[in-house]
XYZ file of C-alpha atoms in Angstrom:
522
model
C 112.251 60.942 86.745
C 113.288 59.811 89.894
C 113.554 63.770 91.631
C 110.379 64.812 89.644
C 108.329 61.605 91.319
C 109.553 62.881 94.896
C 109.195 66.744 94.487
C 105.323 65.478 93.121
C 104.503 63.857 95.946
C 105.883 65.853 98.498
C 104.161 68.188 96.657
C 100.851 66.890 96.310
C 101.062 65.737 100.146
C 101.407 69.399 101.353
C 98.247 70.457 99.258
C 96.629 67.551 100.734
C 97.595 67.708 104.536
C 99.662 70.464 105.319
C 102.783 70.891 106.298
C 103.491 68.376 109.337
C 104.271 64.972 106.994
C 106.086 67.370 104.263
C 108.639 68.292 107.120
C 108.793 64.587 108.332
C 109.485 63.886 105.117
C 111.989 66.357 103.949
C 114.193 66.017 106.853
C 114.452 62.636 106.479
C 115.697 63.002 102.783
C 118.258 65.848 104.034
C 119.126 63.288 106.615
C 119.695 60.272 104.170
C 121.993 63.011 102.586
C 123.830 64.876 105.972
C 124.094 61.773 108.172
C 127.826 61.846 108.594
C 126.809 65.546 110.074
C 124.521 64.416 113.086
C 125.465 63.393 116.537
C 125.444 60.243 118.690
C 123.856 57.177 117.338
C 121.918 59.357 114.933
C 125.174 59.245 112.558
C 125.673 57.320 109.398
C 128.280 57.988 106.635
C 125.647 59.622 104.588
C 124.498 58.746 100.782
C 124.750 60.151 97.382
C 121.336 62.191 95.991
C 121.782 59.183 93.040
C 121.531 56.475 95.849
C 118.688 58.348 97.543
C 116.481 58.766 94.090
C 117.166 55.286 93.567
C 116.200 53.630 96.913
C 113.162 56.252 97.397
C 111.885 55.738 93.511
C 112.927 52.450 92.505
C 112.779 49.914 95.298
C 110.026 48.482 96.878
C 111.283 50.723 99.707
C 110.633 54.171 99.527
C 107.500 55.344 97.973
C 106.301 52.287 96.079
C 106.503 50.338 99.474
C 103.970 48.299 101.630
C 101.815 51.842 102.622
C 100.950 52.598 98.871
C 100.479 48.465 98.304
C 98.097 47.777 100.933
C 96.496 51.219 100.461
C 95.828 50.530 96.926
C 94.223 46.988 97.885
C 92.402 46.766 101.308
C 92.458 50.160 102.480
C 90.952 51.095 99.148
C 88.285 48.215 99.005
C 87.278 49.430 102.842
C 87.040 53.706 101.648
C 84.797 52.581 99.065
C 82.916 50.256 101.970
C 82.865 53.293 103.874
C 81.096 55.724 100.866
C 78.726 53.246 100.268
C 77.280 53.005 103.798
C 77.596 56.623 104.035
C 75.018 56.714 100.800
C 72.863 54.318 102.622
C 72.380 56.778 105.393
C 74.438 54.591 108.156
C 76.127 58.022 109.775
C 72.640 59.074 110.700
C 71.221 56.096 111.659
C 73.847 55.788 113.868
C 73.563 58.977 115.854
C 69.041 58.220 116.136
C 70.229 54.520 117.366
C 73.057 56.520 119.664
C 70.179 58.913 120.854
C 67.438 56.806 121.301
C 70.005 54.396 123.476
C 71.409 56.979 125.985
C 69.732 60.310 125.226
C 67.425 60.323 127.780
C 69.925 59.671 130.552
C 71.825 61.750 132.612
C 74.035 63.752 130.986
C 72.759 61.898 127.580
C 73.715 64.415 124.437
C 77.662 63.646 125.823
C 77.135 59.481 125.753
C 75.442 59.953 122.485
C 78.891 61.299 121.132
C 80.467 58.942 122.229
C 78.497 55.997 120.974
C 77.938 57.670 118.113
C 81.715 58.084 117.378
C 82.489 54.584 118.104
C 80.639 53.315 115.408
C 81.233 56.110 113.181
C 84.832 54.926 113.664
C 83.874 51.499 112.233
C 83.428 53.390 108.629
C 85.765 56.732 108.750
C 89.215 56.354 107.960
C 89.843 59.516 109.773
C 89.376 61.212 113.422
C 88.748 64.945 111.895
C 86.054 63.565 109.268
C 84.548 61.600 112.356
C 84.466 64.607 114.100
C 82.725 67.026 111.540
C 80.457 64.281 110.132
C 78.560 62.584 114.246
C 79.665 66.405 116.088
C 77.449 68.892 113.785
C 74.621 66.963 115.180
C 76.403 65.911 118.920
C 77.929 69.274 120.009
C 74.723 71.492 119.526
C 72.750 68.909 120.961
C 75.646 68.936 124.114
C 75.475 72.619 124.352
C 71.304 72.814 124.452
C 71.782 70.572 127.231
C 74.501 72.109 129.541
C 77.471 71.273 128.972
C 80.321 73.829 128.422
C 81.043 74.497 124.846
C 85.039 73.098 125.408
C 83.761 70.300 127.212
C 81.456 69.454 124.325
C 84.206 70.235 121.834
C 86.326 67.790 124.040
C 83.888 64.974 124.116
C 83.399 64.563 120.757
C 87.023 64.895 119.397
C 87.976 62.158 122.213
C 85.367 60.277 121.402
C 86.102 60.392 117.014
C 89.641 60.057 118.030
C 89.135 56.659 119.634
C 86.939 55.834 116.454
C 90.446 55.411 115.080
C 91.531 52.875 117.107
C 87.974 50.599 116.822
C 88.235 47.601 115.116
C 87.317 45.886 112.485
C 88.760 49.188 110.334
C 90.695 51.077 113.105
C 91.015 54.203 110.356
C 92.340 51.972 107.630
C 95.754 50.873 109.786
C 94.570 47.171 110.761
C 95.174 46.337 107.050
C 99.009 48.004 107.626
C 99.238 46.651 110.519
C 98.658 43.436 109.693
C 101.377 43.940 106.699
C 104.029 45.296 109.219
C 103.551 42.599 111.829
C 102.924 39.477 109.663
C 99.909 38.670 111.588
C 96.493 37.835 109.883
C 93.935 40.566 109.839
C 91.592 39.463 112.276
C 94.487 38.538 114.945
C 95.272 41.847 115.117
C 91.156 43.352 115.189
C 90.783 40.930 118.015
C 93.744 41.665 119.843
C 92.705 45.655 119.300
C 89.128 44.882 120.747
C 89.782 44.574 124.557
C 91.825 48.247 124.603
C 89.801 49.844 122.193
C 86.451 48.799 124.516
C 88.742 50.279 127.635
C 89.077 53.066 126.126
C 85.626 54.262 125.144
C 83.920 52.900 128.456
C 87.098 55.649 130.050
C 85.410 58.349 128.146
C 82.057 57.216 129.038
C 82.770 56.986 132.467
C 84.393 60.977 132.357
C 81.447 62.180 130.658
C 79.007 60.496 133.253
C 80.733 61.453 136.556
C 81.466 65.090 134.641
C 77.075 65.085 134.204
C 76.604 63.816 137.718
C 79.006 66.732 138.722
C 76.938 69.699 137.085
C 73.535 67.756 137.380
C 73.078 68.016 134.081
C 69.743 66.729 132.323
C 69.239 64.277 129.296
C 67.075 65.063 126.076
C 63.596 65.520 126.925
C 61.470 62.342 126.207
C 59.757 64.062 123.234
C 62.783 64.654 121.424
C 64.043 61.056 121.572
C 62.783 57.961 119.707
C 62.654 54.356 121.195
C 65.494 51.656 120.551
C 63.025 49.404 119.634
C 60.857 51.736 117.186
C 64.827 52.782 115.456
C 65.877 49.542 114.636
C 62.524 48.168 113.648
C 62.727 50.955 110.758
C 66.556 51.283 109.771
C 68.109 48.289 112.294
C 68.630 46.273 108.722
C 71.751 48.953 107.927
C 73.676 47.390 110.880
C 73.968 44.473 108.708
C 76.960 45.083 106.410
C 79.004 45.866 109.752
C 77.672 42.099 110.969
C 78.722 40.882 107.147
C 82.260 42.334 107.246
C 83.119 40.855 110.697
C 81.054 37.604 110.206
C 82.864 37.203 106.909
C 86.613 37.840 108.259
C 85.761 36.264 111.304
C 85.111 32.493 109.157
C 88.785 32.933 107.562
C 87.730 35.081 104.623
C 90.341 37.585 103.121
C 89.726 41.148 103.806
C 89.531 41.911 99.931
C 86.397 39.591 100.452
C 85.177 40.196 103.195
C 85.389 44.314 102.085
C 83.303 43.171 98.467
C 80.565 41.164 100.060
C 80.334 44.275 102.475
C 79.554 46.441 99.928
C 77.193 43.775 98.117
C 75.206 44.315 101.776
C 75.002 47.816 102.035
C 74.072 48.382 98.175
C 71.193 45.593 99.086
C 70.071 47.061 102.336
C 70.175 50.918 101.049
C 67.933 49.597 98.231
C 65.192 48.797 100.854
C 63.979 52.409 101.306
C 63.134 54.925 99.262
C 65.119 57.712 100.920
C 68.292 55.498 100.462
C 67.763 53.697 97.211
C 70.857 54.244 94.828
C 70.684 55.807 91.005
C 73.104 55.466 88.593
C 74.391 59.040 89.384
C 74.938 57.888 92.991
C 77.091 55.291 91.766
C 79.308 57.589 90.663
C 78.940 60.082 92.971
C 79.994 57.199 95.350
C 83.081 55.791 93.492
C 84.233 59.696 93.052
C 84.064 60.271 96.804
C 86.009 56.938 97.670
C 88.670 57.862 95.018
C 89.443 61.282 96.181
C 89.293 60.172 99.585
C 91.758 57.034 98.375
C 94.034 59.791 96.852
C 94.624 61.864 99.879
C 95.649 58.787 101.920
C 97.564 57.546 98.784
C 99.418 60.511 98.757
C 100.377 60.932 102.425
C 101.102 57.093 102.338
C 103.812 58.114 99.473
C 105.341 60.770 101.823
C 104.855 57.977 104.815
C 107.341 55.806 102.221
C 109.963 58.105 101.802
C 110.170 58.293 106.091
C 110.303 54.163 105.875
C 112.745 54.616 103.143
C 115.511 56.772 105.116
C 115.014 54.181 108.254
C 115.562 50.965 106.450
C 118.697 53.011 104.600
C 120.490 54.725 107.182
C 119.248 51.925 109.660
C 117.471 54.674 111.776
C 115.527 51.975 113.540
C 117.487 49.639 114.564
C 119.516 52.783 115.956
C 117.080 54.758 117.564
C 115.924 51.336 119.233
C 119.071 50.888 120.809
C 119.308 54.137 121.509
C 116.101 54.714 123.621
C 117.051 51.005 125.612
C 120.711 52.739 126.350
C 119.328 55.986 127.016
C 116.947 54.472 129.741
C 119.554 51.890 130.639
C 117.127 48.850 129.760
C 114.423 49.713 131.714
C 111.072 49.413 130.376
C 109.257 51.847 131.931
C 111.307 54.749 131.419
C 111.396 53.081 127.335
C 107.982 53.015 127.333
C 107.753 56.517 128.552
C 110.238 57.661 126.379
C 108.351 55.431 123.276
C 105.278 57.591 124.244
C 107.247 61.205 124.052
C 108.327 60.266 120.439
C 105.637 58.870 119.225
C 102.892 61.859 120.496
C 105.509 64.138 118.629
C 105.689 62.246 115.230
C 101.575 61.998 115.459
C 101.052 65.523 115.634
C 98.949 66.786 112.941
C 99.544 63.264 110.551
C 96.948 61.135 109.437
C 96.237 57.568 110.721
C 97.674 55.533 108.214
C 101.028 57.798 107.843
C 100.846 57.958 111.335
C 101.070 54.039 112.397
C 103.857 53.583 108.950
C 105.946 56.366 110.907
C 105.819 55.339 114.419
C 105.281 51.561 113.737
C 109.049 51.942 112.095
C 111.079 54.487 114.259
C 109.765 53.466 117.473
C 108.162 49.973 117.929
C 111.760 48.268 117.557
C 112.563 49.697 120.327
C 110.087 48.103 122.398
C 110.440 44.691 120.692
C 114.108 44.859 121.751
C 112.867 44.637 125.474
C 110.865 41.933 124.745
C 107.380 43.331 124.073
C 105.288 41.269 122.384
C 104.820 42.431 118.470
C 101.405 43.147 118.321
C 101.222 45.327 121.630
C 104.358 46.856 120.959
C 103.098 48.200 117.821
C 99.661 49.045 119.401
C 101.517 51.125 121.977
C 102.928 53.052 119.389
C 100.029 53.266 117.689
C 97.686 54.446 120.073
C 100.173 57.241 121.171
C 100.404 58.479 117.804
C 96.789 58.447 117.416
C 96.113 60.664 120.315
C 98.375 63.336 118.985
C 95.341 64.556 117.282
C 93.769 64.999 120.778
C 96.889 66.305 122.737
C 97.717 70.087 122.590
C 99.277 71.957 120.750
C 98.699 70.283 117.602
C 95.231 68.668 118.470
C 94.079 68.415 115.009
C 90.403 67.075 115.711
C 90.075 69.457 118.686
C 90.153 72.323 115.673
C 87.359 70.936 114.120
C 85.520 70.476 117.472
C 85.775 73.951 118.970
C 85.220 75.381 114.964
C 81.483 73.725 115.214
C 81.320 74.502 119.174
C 82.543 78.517 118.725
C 84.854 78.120 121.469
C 88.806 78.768 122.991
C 90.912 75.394 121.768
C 93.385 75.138 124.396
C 91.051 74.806 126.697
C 88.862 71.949 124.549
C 92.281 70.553 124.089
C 93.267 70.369 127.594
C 89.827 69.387 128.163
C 90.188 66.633 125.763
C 93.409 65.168 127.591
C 91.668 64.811 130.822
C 88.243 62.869 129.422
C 90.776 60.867 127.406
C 93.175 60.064 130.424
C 92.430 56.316 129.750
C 94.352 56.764 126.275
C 97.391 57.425 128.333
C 97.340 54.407 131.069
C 96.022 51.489 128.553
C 99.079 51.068 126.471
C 100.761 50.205 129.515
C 98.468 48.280 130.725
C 98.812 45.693 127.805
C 102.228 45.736 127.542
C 102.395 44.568 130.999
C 99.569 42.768 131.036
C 99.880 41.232 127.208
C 96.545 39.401 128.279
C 94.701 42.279 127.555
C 96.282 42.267 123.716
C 95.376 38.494 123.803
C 98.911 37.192 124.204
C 99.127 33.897 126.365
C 95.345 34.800 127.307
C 93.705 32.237 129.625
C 89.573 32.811 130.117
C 90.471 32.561 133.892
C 93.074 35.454 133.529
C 90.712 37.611 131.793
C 88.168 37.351 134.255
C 90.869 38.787 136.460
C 92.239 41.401 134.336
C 89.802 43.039 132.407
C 87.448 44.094 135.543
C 90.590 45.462 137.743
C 91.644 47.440 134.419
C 87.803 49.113 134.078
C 88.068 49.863 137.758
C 91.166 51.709 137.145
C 89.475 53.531 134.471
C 86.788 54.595 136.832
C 89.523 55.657 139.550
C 91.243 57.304 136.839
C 88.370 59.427 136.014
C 87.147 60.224 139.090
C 90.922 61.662 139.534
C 90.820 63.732 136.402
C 86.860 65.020 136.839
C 87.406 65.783 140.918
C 84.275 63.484 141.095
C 82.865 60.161 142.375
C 79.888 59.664 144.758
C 80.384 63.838 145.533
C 83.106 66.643 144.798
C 86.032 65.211 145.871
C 89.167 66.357 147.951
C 92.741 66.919 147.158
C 93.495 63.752 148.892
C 90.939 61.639 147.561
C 92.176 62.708 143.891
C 95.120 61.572 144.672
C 94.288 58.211 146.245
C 92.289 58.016 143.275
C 95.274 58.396 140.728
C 97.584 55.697 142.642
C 94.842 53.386 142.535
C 94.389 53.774 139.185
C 97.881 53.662 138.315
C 98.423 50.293 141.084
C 95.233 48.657 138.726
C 97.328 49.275 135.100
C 99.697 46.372 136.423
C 97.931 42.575 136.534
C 100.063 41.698 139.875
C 97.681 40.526 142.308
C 99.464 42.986 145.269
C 98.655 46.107 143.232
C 95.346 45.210 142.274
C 94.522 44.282 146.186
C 95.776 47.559 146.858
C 93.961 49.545 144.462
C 91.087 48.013 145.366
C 91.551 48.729 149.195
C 92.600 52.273 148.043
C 88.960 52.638 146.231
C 86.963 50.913 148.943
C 88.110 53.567 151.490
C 87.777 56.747 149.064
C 83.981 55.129 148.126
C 83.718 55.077 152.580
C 84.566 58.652 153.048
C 82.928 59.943 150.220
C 79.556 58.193 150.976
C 79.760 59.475 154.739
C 80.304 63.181 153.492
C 77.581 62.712 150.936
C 75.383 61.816 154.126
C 76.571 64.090 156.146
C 76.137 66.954 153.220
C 72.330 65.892 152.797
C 71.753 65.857 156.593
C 72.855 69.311 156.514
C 70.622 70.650 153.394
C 67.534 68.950 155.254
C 68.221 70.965 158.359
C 68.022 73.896 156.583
């Protein structure tokens, strides 16, 4: 029974994603089996198929573990939050209330993306469905406006990507997280706010300077509704988001906190015609959330049989001390090293399998240096969320460049350079902890969270070749040290990134000058 329940699921997981987690998960069975046959620290003495069956089918373990037990109770409850306000009409309200904010501006279509995807984030559970459900109306729009086809493709798969990593749901791994860490829910949706918010206002900042660059218009004013007139008709639907965090945030459980969320948008849909629920879209609803909760159920089960070879053979502990001996105890070459293995177990995995996998190979690493939990475990996290962004693999750059008609290297290179900011903020909060709250002080924030979005701007300006005009060789890279010197909360480096931006800001505004004294003469 035991081989038939493992050969099902690995099974049912390649049907349901592909092959990526069915190859994570089969070498780690022919590992639990070969062990005595691998080199280094990667050897163990190896176990019987008996003890293998056993610990993968009948302990709480292997397949039955914490991924299947917190994905049949709040990551279910939150899928079925998730159908419900998709019902309601909340993905389309968001992308008028995205439109209506920043359409009009420069370079608008792009910064309606990526508004868009941050709160589609808040009810999508994964960074693929983000991307098909907010870019069949974001990319077009992007395209009408200007903007290359791989840039647009690029935008919007940065953008959904980031919706994984948005709290309160954060695609469904909060709830894991939580589990893994032994830190309440809501510590760890607070202590994801600060990054997450870095990392969207990095996109933002790519795909302004990138409009500025090409002088690329907004939506004309006919084609865009007012903020005002939008939430005066649909504004109630942002109320079950307001419920679930006002509900978590006064100490309620997520189970809770998930029901009276779906209490709210059942009561708010109800208010319009257009939205108003039948019977039939009850169950329509409940079947969409269950095959939904099947997919990640099943690719959970795979993620279990991975969790189940490291706590047998020990794997984590091992490959812990093996990344701290391999870069001799430094932490930046572990971190680096932390980032390599975790972009490689991300590629082409889901969110939840993807924080079980790299949350228990890697993160103990980290720990061992004396990273705090809860950033260690973001780190690894974030890294194996951006797999889906980072080429070859790029998962939701597919879907991107499928709806833009375009090459996906290049939206996938593309994609790495507006999302440069996914790269630099796990360091910066695990050396600034602050920014993860850990020993936060209000006077240390005030400190830290403005020198960090400053080195998001540098950081951009690097990647886009942009700032006040086209920028030089040079300036790109006095933009990229001072971006880097900012990731660190040392007052020296952030006094010398600042110095280093003051003086690329002075040359650039002089040759801006110098450039418009030149067109007038002509």
């Amino acid at each position: 029974m035991g081989l038939i329940a493992i050969i099902t699921v690995l099974e049912a997981t390649r049907r349901v994603v592909g092959y990526p987690v069915l190859i994570l998960a089969g070498i780690s069975l022919i590992y639990c089996c070969f062990g005595s046959y691998f080199p280094g620290f990667f050897e163990h003495r190896g176990f019987s198929i008996n003890r293998i069956v056993r610990h993968m089918y009948l302990s709480t373990e292997g397949i039955l573990g914490t991924p299947i037990g917190v994905v049949s109770t709040f990551v279910f409850l939150f899928l079925l939050f998730g159908s419900f306000l998709k019902r309601t009409g909340v993905g389309q309200f968001f992308n008028d209330f995205a439109n209506a904010l920043t359409g009009k501006a420069i370079g608008g279509p792009a910064k309606v993306a990526v508004i868009s995807s941050a709160l589609q984030g808040t009810i999508s559970g994964s960074s693929i469905a983000n991307v098909a459900a907010s870019g069949s109306f974001t990319i077009p729009l992007m395209k009408k406006c200007g903007y290359k086809p791989e840039f647009a493709a690029a935008v919007e798969a940065s953008a959904s990507t980031g919706g994984q990593i948005m709290p309160p749901v954060m695609g469904a791994a909060a709830f894991l997280m939580a589990e893994f860490t032994g830190l309440p829910y809501w510590t760890v949706a607070i202590s994801a706010a600060i990054p997450a918010v870095l990392y969207f206002t990095g996109i933002f900042i790519s795909v302004d300077l990138e409009a500025r660059k090409r002088k690329l218009r907004g939506v004309a004013d006919a084609e865009v509704d007012t903020v005002w007139n939008i939430i005066k008709r649909r504004g109630v639907l942002f109320v079950p988001i307001i419920v679930i965090v006002a509900t978590m945030a006064s100490g309620m459980t997520a189970m809770r906190a998930g029901l009276c969320g779906i209490a709210a948008s059942i009561i708010c849909g109800a208010l319009f015609q257009e939205s108003r629920m039948k019977f039939e879209d009850y169950i329509d609803t409940f079947v969409e959330a269950g095959k939904t909760a099947i997919g990640v159920a099943v690719v959970s089960g795979s993620a279990g049989i991975v969790v189940g070879m490291v706590t047998l053979t020990g794997l984590g502990l091992k490959l812990g001390n093996g990344l701290v001996a391999l870069a001799n105890g430094n932490l930046i070459i572990t971190l680096i090293l932390a980032m390599i293995s975790s972009l490689v177990l991300g590629m082409g995995v889901p969110t939840t399998a993807n924080y079980v996998i790299t949350s228990t190979i890697v993160a103990p690493a980290l720990t061992q240096l004396g990273v705090p939990l809860i950033a260690a475990h973001l780190f690894v996290f974030y890294f194996g969320i951006i797999a889906d962004i980072t080429p070859p693999v790029c998962s939701a750059v597919f879907t991107g460049s499928a709806i833009a008609n375009c090459d996906v290297l290049k939206a996938g290179v593309s994609a790495t350079k507006i999302a440069i900011g996914a790269f630099i903020i796990p360091y910066m909060f695990v050396l600034s902890p602050e920014l993860v709250l850990v020993n936060a002080s209000p006077l240390s924030m005030l400190h830290i969270i403005p020198t960090a979005l400053l080195g998001m701007y540098m950081l951009s300006s690097c990647t886009n070749g942009y700032m006040r005009c086209q920028s030089t060789w040079y300036e790109r890279i006095a933009c990229a040290v001072g971006g880097i010197l900012l990731v660190s909360s040392s007052i020296a480096t952030d006094v010398a990134g600042i110095i280093i931006f003051a003086i690329v800001i002075v040359l650039q505004e002089l040759r801006k000058k110098r450039l418009a004294g030149g067109t007038s003469v002509q």
